[in-house]
C-alpha positions as a printed Julia matrix, in Angstrom:
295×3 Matrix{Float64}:
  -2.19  -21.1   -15.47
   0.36  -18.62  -14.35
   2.52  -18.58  -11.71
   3.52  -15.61  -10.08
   5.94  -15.02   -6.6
   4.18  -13.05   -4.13
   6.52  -10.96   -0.96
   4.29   -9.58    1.95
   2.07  -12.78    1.28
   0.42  -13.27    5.13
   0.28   -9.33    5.06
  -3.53   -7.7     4.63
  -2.6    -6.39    1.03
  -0.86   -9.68    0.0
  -3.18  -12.3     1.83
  -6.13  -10.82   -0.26
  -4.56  -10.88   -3.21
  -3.19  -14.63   -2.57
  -6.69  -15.39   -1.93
  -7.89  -13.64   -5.45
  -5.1   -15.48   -7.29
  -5.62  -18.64   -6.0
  -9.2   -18.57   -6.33
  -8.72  -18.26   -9.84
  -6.74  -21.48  -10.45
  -3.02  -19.01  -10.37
   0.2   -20.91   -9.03
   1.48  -18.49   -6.34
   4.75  -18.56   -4.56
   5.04  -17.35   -1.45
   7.91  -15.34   -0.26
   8.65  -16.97    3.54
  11.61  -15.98    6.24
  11.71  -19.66    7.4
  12.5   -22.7     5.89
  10.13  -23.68    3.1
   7.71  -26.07    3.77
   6.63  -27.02    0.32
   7.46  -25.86   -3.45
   4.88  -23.18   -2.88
   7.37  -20.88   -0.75
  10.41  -19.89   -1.36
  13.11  -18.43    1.65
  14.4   -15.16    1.6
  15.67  -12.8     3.97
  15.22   -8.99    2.96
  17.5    -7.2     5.61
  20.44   -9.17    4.31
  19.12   -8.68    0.53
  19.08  -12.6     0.16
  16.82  -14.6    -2.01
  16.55  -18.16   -3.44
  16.72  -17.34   -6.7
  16.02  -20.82   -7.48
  12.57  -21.07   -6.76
  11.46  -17.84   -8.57
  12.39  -19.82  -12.08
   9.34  -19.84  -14.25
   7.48  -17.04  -12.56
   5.38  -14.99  -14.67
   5.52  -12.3   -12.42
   6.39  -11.02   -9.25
   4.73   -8.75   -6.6
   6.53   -7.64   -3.72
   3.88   -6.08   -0.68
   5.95   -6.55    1.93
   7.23   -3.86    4.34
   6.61   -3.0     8.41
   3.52   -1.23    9.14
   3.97    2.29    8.98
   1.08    2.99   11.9
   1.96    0.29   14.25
   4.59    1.88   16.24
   5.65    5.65   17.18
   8.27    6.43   15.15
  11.33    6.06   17.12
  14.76    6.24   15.43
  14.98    2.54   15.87
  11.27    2.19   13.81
  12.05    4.35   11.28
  14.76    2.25   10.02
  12.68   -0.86   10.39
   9.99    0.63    8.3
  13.1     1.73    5.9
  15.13   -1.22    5.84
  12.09   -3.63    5.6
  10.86   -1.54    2.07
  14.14   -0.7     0.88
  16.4    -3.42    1.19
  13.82   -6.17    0.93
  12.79   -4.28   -2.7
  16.49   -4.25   -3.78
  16.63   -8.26   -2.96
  14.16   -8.91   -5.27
  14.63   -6.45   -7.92
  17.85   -8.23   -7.89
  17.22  -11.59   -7.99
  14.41  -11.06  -10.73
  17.31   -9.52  -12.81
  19.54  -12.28  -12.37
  17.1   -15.03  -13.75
  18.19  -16.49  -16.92
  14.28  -15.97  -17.75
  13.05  -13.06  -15.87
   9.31  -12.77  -14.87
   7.01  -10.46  -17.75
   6.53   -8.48  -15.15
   7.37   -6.74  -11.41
   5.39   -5.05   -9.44
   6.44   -3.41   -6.58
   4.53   -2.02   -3.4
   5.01    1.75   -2.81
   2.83    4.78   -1.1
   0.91    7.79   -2.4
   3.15    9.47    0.68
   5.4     9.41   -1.69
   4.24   13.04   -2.67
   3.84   14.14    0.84
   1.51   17.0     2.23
  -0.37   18.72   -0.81
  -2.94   20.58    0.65
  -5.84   20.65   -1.26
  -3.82   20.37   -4.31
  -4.59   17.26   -6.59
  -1.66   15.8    -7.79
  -1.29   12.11  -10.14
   1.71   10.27  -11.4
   3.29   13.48  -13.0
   3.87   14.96   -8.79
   7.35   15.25   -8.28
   8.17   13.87   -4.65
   7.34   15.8    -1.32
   9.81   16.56    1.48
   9.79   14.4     5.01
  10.24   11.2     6.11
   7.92    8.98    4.63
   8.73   11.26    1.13
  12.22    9.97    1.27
  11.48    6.43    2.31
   8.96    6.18   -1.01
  11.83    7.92   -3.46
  14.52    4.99   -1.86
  12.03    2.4    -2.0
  11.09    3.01   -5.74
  14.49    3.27   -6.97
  15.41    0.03   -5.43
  13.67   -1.58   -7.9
  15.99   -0.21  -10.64
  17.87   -3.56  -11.49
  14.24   -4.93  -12.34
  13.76   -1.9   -15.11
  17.07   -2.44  -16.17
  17.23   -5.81  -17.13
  14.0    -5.48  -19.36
  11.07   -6.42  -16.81
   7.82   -4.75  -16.87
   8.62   -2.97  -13.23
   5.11   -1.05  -11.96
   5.12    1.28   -9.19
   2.26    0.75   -7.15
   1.83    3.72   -4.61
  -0.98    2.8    -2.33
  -3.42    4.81   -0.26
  -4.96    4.59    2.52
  -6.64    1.26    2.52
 -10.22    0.41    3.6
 -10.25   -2.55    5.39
 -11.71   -4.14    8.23
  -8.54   -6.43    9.0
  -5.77   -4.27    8.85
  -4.17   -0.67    8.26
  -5.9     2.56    9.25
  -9.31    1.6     8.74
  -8.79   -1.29   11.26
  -7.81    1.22   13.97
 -10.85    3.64   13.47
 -13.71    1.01   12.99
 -13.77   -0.23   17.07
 -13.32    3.71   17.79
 -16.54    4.44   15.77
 -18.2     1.38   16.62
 -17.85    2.49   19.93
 -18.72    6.12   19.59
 -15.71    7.44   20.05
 -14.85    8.48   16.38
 -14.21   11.97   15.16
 -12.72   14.34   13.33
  -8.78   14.73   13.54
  -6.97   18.05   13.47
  -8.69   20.44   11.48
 -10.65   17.91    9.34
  -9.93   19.92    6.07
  -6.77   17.31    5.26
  -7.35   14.81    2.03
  -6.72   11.1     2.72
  -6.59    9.07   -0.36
  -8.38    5.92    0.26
  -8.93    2.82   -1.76
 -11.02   -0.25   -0.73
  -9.25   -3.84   -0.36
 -11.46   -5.38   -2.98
 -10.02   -2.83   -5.51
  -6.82   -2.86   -4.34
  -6.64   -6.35   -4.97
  -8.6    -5.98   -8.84
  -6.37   -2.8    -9.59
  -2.9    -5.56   -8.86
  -4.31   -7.93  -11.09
  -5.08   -5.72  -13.19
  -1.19   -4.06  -13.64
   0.17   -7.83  -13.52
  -2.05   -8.47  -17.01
  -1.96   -4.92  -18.62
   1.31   -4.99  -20.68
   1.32   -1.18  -21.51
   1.95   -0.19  -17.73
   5.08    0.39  -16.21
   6.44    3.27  -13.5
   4.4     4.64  -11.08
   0.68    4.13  -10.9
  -1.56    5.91   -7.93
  -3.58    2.69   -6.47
  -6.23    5.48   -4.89
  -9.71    5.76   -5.68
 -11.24    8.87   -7.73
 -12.45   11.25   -5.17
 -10.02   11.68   -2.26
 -12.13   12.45    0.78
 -11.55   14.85    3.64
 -10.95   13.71    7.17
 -14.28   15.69    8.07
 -15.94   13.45    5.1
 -14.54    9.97    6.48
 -15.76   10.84    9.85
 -19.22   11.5     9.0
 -19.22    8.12    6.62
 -18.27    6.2     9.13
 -20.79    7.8    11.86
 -23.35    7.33    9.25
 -22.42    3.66    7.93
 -22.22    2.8    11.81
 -25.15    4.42   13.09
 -23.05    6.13   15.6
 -22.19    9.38   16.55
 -19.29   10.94   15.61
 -18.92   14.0    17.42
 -15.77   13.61   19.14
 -12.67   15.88   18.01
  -8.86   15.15   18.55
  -7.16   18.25   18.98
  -3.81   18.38   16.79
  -1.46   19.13   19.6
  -3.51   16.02   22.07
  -2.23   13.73   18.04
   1.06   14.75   18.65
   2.07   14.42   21.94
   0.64   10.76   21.6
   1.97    9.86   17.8
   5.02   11.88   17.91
   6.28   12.48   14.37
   3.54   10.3    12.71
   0.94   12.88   13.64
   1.95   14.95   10.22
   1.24   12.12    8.44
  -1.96   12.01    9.68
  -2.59   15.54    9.79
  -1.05   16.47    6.79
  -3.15   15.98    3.64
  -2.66   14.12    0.34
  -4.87   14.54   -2.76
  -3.98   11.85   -4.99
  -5.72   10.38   -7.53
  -5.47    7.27   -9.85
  -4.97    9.17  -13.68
  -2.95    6.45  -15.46
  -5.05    3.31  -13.58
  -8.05    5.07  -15.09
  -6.24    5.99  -18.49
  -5.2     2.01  -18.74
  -9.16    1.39  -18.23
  -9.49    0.03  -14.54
 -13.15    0.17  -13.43
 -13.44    0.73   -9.84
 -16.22   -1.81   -7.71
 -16.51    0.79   -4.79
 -14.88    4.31   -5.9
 -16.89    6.23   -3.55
 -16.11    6.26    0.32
 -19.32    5.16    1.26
 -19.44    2.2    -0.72
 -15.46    1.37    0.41
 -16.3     1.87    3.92
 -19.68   -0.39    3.31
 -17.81   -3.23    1.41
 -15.33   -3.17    4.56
C-alpha cells in the first residue's frame, strides 16, 4: 500500500483522482485549510506558505492540484492574484515542506497548464515549447519554478501541464454542456483556434501513471493526441447531444463579457502529449468524441 498526500483534494481533478487511489486500496492524505479531522488530512494554509510538515512523514508521494479556477471569475486585478497566489505560493509551500522531510516522498507532482505556452496558432508544440507571452504564460513559468526546492533536494518533481479538461462536473466542459444541451452551443470567435483537451478518466490514469513511472521528471503535456478546433468541439458536442449547434459568439460580443479571459479562449493552443506517449501511456478516450461521450 502506498500512501501519497494529495493538495486540491475536493477539487474536480483531485476528487477523481482520490476516488481512483482509494479505490485501489492507496492511503491518501488530504491537504485541508481547517483543522484536521482525522489522520487522513493534514492542515495547511498556501497563501501564508504554511504546512504541517508532520503529517506528510512517510508519504510516497505527493500531488499538489490545487489552485482557483481560472474560468470562474472575470479577471479583475483582484482575481488575477487569487488565481496567482493560490498556484504559486501554495506550490512553493509544498515544494518546501517536501524538501524539508528527513525522508522526502519518491516523488512530486505538481499541477500546471498547457497555457503555459500561450497562443500558438496552428503550430504544434510539446514539452521542448519555450513559454508564450501573457498572463496566464507568466502565471505557468512562476508556478513551475516554485517547485524548485522539490528538484533540488533529490525528489522526482513532474510538471503536469493540463488541458482543457472534459468533464461533466467541472471546468470548461461543465459550462458548455447545459449551453448545448439547451441548443444554445456554437462556435466561438473564428472557430479555427486549437483547444487541447483531455478527458477526466485519463487525466486521472495519466497521474497515476507519472506517480509510478520512475524515468519521468519536468514537464509533461497531460493533453490528448489530436488537439481539436473550436469549430470541431462544437460540432461533437451538437452531434453527441443531438442538438443543434448553430449559434455563433462573435469575438468582440466574448470580450466585452469575459474581459481579458476572452484571449484565452480565443487564442489557440496546439499541444500535444510527446513524452506521456514516449513513457508509454495508453490513452482510454484520445479522440474528442469518445472524451466528450465518456463525460
Amino acid at each position: 500500500m502506498t500512501r501519497i498526500a494529495v493538495a486540491g483534494a475536493s477539487g474536480l481533478l483531485g476528487s477523481a483522482l482520490v476516488r481512483s487511489l482509494t479505490a485501489d486500496g492507496h492511503d491518501v492524505v488530504r491537504l485541508v485549510r481547517r483543522t484536521p479531522r482525522s489522520d487522513a488530512e493534514v492542515r495547511w494554509d498556501p497563501h501564508r506558505t504554511r504546512v504541517d510538515t508532520a503529517g506528510l512523514d512517510g508519504c510516497d508521494a505527493v500531488v499538489n492540484l490545487a489552485g482557483a479556477g481560472v474560468g470562474d471569475h472575470r479577471w479583475t486585478a483582484a482575481y488575477k492574484r487569487e488565481i496567482h497566489d493560490s498556484r504559486v505560493l501554495g506550490t512553493t509551500a509544498l515544494a518546501e515542506a517536501v524538501a524539508s522531510l528527513a525522508t522526502p516522498p519518491r516523488v512530486f507532482v505538481n499541477g500546471s497548464a498547457v497555457g503555459y505556452y500561450g497562443d500558438t496558432g496552428s503550430r504544434v508544440v510539446d514539452e521542448s515549447a519555450p513559454a508564450g507571452e501573457g498572463f496566464l504564460p507568466s502565471l505557468c513559468v512562476e508556478w513551475e519554478a516554485a517547485t524548485a526546492p522539490a528538484h533540488q533536494a533529490g525528489v522526482r518533481t513532474v510538471l503536469a501541464r493540463t488541458g482543457l479538461v472534459v468533464a461533466r462536473g467541472g471546468g470548461a466542459w461543465a459550462k458548455l454542456f447545459p449551453l448545448f444541451r439547451a441548443g444554445l452551443g456554437g462556435r466561438m470567435g473564428s472557430g479555427r483556434q486549437y483547444w487541447s483537451f483531455i478527458a477526466l478518466d485519463d487525466h486521472v490514469a495519466a497521474v497515476r501513471h507519472l506517480l509510478e513511472d520512475g524515468s519521468v521528471s519536468g514537464p509533461v503535456n497531460l493533453t490528448a493526441p489530436d488537439p481539436a478546433t473550436n469549430r470541431e468541439v462544437t460540432s461533437a458536442m451538437a452531434r453527441v447531444l443531438h442538438r443543434p449547434a448553430v449559434l455563433k459568439v462573435p469575438e468582440f460580443a466574448l470580450r466585452a463579457v469575459l474581459g481579458e479571459m476572452a484571449g484565452d479562449v480565443l487564442g489557440s493552443t496546439r499541444a500535444v502529449p510527446t513524452r506521456l506517449l514516449e513513457s508509454g501511456f495508453e490513452f482510454t478516450h484520445p479522440t474528442l468524441q469518445s472524451a466528450i461521450e465518456a463525460a
